[in-house]
PDB file of C-alpha atoms in Angstrom:
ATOM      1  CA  UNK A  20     -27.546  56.538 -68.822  1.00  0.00           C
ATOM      2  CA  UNK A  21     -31.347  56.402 -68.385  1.00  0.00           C
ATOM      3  CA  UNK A  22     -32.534  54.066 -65.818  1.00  0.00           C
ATOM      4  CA  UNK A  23     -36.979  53.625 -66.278  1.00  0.00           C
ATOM      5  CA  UNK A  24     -38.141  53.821 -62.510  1.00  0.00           C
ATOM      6  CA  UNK A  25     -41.616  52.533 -61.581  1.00  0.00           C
ATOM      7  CA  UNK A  26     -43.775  55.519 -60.554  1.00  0.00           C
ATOM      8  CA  UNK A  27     -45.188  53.622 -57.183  1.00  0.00           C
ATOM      9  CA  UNK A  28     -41.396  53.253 -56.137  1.00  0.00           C
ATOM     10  CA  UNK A  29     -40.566  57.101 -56.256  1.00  0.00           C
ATOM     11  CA  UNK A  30     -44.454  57.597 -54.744  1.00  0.00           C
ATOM     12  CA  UNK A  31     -43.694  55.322 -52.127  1.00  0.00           C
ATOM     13  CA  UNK A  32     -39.676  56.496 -51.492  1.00  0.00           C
ATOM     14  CA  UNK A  33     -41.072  60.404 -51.590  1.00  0.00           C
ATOM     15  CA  UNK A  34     -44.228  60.372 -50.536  1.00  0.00           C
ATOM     16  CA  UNK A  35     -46.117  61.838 -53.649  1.00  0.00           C
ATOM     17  CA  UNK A  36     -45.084  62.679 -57.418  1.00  0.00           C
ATOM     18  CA  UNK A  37     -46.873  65.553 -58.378  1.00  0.00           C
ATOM     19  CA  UNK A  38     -46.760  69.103 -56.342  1.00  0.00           C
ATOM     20  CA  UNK A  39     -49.176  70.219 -54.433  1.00  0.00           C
ATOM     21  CA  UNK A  40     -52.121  72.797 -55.150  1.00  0.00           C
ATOM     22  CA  UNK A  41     -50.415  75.981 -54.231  1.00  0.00           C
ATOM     23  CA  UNK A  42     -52.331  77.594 -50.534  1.00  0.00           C
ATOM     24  CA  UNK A  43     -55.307  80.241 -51.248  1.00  0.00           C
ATOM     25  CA  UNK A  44     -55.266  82.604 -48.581  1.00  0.00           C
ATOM     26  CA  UNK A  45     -58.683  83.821 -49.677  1.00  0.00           C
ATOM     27  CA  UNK A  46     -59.957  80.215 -49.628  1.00  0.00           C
ATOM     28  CA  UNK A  47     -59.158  79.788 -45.800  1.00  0.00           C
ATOM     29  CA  UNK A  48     -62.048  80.310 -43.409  1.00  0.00           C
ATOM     30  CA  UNK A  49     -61.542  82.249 -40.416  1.00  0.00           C
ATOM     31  CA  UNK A  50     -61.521  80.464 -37.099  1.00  0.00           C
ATOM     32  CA  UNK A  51     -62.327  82.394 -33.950  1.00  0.00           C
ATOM     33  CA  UNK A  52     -61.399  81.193 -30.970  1.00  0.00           C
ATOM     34  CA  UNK A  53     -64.911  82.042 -29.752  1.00  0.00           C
ATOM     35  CA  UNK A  54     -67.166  78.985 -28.729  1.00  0.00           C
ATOM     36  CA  UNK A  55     -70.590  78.187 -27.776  1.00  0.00           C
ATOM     37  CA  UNK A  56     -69.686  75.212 -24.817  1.00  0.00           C
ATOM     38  CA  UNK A  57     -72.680  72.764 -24.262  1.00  0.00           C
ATOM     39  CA  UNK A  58     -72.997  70.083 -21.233  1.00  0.00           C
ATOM     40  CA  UNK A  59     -75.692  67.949 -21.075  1.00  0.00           C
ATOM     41  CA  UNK A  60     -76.447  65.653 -17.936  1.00  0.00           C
ATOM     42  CA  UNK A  61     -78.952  63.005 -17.845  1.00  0.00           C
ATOM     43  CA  UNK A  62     -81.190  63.305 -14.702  1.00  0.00           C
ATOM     44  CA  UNK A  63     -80.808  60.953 -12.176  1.00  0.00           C
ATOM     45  CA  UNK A  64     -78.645  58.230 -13.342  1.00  0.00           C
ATOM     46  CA  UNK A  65     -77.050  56.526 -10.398  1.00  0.00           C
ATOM     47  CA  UNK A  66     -80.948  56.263  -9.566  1.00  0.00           C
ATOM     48  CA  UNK A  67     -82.188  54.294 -12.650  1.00  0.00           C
ATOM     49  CA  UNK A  68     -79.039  52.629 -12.134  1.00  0.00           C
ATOM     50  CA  UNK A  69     -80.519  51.331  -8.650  1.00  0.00           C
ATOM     51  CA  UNK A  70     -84.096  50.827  -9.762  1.00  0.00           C
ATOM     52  CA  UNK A  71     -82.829  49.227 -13.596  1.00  0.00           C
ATOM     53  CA  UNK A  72     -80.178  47.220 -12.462  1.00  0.00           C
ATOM     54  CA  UNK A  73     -76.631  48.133 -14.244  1.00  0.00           C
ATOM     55  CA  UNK A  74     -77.750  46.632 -17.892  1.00  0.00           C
ATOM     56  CA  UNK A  75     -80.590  48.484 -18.316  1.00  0.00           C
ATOM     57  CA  UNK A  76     -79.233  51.784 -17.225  1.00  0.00           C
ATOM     58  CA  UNK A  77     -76.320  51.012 -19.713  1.00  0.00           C
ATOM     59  CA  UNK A  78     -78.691  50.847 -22.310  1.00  0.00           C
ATOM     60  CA  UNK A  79     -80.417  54.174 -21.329  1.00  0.00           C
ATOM     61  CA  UNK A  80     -77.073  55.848 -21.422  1.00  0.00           C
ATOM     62  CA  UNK A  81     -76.522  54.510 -25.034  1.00  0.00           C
ATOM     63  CA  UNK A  82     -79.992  55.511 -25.660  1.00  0.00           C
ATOM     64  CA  UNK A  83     -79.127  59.118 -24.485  1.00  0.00           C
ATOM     65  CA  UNK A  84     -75.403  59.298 -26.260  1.00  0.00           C
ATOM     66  CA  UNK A  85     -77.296  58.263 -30.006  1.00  0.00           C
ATOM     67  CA  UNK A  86     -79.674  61.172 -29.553  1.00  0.00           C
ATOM     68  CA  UNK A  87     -77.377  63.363 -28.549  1.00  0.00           C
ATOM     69  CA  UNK A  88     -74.743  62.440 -30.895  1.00  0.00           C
ATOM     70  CA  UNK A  89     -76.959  62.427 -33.667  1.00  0.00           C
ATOM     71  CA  UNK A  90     -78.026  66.397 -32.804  1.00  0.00           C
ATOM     72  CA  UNK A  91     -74.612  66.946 -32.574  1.00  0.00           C
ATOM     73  CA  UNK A  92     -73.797  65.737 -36.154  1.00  0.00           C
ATOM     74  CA  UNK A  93     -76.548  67.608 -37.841  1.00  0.00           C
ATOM     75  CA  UNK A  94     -75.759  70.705 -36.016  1.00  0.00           C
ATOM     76  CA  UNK A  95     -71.632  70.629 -36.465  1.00  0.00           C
ATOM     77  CA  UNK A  96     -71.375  70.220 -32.698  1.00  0.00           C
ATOM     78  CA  UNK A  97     -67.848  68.222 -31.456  1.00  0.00           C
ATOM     79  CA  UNK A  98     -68.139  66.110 -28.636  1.00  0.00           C
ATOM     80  CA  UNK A  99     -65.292  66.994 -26.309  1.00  0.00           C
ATOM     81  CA  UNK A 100     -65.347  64.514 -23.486  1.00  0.00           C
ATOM     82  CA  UNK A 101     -68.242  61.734 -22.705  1.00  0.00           C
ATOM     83  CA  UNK A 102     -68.872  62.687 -18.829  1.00  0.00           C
ATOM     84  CA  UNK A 103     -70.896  59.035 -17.990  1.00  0.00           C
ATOM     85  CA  UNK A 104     -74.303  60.595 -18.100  1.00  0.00           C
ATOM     86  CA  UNK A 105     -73.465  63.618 -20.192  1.00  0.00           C
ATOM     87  CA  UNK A 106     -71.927  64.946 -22.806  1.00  0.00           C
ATOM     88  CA  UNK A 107     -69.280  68.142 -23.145  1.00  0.00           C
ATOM     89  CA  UNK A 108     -69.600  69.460 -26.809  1.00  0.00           C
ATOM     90  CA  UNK A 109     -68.214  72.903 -28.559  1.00  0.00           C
ATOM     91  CA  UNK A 110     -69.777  74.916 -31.354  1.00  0.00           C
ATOM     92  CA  UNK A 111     -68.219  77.528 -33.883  1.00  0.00           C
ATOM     93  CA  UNK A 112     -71.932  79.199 -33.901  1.00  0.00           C
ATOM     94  CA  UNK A 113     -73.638  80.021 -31.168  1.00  0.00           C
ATOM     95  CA  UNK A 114     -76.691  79.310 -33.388  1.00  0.00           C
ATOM     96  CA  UNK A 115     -76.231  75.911 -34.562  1.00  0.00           C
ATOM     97  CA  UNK A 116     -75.849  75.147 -30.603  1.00  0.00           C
ATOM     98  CA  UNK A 117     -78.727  76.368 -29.553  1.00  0.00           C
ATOM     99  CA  UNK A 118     -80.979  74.788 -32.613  1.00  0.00           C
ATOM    100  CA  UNK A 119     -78.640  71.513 -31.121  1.00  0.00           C
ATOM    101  CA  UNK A 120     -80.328  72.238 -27.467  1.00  0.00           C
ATOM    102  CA  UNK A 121     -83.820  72.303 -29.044  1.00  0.00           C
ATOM    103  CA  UNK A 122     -83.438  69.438 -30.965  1.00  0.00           C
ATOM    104  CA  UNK A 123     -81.959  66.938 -28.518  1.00  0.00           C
ATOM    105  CA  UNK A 124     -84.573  68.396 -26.324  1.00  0.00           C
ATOM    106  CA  UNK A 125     -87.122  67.518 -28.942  1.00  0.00           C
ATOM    107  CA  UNK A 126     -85.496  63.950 -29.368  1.00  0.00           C
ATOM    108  CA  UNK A 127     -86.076  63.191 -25.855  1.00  0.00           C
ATOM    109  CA  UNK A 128     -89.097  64.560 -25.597  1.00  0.00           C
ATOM    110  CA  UNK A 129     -90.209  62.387 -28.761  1.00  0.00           C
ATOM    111  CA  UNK A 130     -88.632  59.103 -26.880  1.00  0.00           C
ATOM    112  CA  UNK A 131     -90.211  59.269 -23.918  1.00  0.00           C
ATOM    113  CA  UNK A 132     -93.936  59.777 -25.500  1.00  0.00           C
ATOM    114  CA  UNK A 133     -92.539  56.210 -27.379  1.00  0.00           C
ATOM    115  CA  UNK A 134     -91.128  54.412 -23.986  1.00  0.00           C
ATOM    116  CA  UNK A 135     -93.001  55.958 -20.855  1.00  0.00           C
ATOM    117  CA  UNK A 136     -92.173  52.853 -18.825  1.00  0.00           C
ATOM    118  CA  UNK A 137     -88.757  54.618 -18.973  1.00  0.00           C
ATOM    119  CA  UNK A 138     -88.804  58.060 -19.559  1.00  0.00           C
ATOM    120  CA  UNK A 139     -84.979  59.922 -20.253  1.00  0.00           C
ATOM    121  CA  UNK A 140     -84.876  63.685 -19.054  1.00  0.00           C
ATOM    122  CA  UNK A 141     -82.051  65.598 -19.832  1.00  0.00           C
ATOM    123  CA  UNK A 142     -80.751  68.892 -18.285  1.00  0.00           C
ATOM    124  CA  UNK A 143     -78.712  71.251 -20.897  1.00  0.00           C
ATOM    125  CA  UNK A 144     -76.552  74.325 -20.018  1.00  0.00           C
ATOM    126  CA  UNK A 145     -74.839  76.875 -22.700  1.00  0.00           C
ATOM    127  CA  UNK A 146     -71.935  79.475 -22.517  1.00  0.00           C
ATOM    128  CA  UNK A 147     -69.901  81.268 -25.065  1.00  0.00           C
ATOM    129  CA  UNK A 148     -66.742  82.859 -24.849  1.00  0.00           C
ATOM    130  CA  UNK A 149     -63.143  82.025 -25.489  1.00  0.00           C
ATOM    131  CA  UNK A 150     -62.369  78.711 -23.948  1.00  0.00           C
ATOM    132  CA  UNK A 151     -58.527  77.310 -23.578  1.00  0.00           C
ATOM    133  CA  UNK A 152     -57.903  73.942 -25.287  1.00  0.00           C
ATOM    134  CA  UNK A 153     -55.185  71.767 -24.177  1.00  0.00           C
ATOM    135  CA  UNK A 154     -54.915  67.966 -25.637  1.00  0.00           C
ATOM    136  CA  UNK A 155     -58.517  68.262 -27.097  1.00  0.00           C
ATOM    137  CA  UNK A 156     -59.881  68.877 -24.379  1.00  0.00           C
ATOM    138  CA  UNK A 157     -61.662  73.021 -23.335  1.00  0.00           C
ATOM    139  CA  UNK A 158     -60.931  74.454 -20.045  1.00  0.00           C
ATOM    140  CA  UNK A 159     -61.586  77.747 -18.495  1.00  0.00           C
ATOM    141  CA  UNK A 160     -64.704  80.317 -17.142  1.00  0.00           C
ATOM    142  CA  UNK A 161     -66.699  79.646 -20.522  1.00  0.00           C
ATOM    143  CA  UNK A 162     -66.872  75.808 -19.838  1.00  0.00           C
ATOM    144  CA  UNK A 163     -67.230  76.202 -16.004  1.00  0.00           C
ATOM    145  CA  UNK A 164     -70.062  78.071 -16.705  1.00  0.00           C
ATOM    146  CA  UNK A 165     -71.758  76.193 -18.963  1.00  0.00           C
ATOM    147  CA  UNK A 166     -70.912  73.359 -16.999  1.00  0.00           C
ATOM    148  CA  UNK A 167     -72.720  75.017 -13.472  1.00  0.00           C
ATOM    149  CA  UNK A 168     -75.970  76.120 -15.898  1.00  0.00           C
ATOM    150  CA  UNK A 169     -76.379  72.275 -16.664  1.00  0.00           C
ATOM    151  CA  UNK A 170     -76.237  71.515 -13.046  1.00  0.00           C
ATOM    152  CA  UNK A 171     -78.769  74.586 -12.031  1.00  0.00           C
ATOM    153  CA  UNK A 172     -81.131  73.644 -14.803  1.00  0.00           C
ATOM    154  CA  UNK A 173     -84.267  71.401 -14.160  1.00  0.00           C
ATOM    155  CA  UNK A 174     -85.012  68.243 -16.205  1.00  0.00           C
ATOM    156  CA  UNK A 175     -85.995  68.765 -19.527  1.00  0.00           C
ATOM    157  CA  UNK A 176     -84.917  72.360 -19.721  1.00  0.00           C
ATOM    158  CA  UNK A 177     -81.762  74.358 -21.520  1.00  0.00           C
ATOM    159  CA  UNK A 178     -80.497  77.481 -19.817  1.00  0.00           C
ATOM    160  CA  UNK A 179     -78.234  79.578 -21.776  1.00  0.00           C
ATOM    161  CA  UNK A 180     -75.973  82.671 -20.788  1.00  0.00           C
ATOM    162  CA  UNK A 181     -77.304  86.364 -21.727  1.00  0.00           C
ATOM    163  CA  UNK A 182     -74.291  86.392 -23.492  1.00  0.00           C
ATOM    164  CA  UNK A 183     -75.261  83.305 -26.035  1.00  0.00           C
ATOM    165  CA  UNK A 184     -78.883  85.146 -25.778  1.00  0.00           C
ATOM    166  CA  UNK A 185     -77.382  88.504 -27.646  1.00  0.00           C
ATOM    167  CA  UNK A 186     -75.091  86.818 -29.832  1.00  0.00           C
ATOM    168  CA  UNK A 187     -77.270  84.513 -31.329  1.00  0.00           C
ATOM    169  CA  UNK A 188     -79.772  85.387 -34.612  1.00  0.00           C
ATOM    170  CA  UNK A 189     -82.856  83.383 -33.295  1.00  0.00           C
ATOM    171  CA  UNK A 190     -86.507  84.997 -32.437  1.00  0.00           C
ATOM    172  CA  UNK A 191     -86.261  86.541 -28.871  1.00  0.00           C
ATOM    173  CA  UNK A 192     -89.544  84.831 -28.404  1.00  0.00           C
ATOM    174  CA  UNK A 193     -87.671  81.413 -27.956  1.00  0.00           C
ATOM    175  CA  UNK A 194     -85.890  83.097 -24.634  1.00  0.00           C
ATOM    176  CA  UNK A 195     -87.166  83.482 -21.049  1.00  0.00           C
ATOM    177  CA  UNK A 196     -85.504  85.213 -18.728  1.00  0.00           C
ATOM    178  CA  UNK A 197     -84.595  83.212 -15.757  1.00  0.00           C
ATOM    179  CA  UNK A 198     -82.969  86.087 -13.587  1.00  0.00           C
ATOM    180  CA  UNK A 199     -79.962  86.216 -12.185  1.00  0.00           C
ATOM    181  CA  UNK A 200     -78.379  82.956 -10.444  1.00  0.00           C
ATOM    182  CA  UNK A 201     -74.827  82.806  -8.670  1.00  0.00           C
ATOM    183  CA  UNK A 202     -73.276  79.363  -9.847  1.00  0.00           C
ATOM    184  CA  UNK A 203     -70.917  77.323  -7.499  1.00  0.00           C
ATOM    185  CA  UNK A 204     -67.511  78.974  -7.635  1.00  0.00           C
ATOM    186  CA  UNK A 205     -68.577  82.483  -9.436  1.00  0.00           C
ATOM    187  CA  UNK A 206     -68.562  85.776  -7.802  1.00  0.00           C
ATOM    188  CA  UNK A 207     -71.577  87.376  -9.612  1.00  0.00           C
ATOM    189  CA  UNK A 208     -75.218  86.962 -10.667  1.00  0.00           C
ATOM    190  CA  UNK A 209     -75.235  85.502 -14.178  1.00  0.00           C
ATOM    191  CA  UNK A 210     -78.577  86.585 -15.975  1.00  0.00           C
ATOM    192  CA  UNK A 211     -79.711  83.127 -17.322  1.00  0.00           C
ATOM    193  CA  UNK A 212     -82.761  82.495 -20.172  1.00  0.00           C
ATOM    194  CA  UNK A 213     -84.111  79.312 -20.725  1.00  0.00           C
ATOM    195  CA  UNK A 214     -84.595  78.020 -24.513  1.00  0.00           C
TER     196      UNK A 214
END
């Protein structure tokens, strides 16, 4: 005996009725483990906080998470962690975070010529290497680094590794060499460029 079964009963008792596309190897991308790790701190926050009051530095910090965000979109960044006044993000290409740098720099740069009263600077430090992730979240020397360059970095500038410097495809002439600096917590000079 036959018995007709409705088709969104056996969808919804097995989960789907038709099979799968079969798995192309060839259409798989390759993902390195390699990252470009960006930080980005906003200068002097607990400051505007004082001189502000807390609503207005709120609204700075929103004002600072939209640009940055919105660099990060175009350039296929992923936020990893919101820091308060910064923002931890990863890259796949060391390119794509370095055009990021330049344009977030450029955002600000265009904000502040709009509201002087209130000017945003932001610091921004790069790394690459081969961070560890645990619970979506990167740990390890690549992030630490990138992490200390923020910190050592003036307002308004990005320093970058010599390591993101000779990976990356861009025109040398948008690198200056910095020297070498010792972050907190690392044994060795670290030759640094700004963008």
């Amino acid at each position: 005996e036959i018995i007709e079964v409705d088709p969104a009963m056996v969808e919804a008792f097995l989960g789907r009725i038709t099979d799968p596309l079969p798995f192309v190897a060839e259409a798989a991308e390759f993902d390195s483990a390699s990252r470009a790790i960006m930080f980005t701190d906003l200068q002097d926050s607990t400051g505007m906080t004082a001189r502000l009051g807390d609503a207005k530095a709120l609204d700075l910090l929103h004002t600072h998470n939209s640009l940055t965000r919105k660099a990060l979109r175009e350039y296929t960044g992923r936020e990893v962690k919101h820091l308060g006044d910064g923002i931890m993000a990863s890259f796949a290409s060391i390119d794509q975070s370095l055009e990021c740098a330049i344009a977030i720099q450029r955002a600000f740069a265009a904000y502040n010529v709009e509201h002087s009263g209130a000017p945003l600077h932001l610091r921004i430090g790069l790394s690459v290497g081969e961070p560890v992730e645990d619970d979506n979240d990167l740990f390890g020397r690549t992030v630490q680094l990138a992490s200390r360059l923020c910190t050592h970095a003036k307002p308004d500038q990005i320093l970058a590794t010599e390591d993101a410097i000779a990976q990356s495809t861009g025109k040398t002439s948008l690198f200056l060499s910095r020297g070498p600096v010792t972050p907190k917590g690392f044994d060795h000079p670290i030759q640094v460029y700004e963008v």
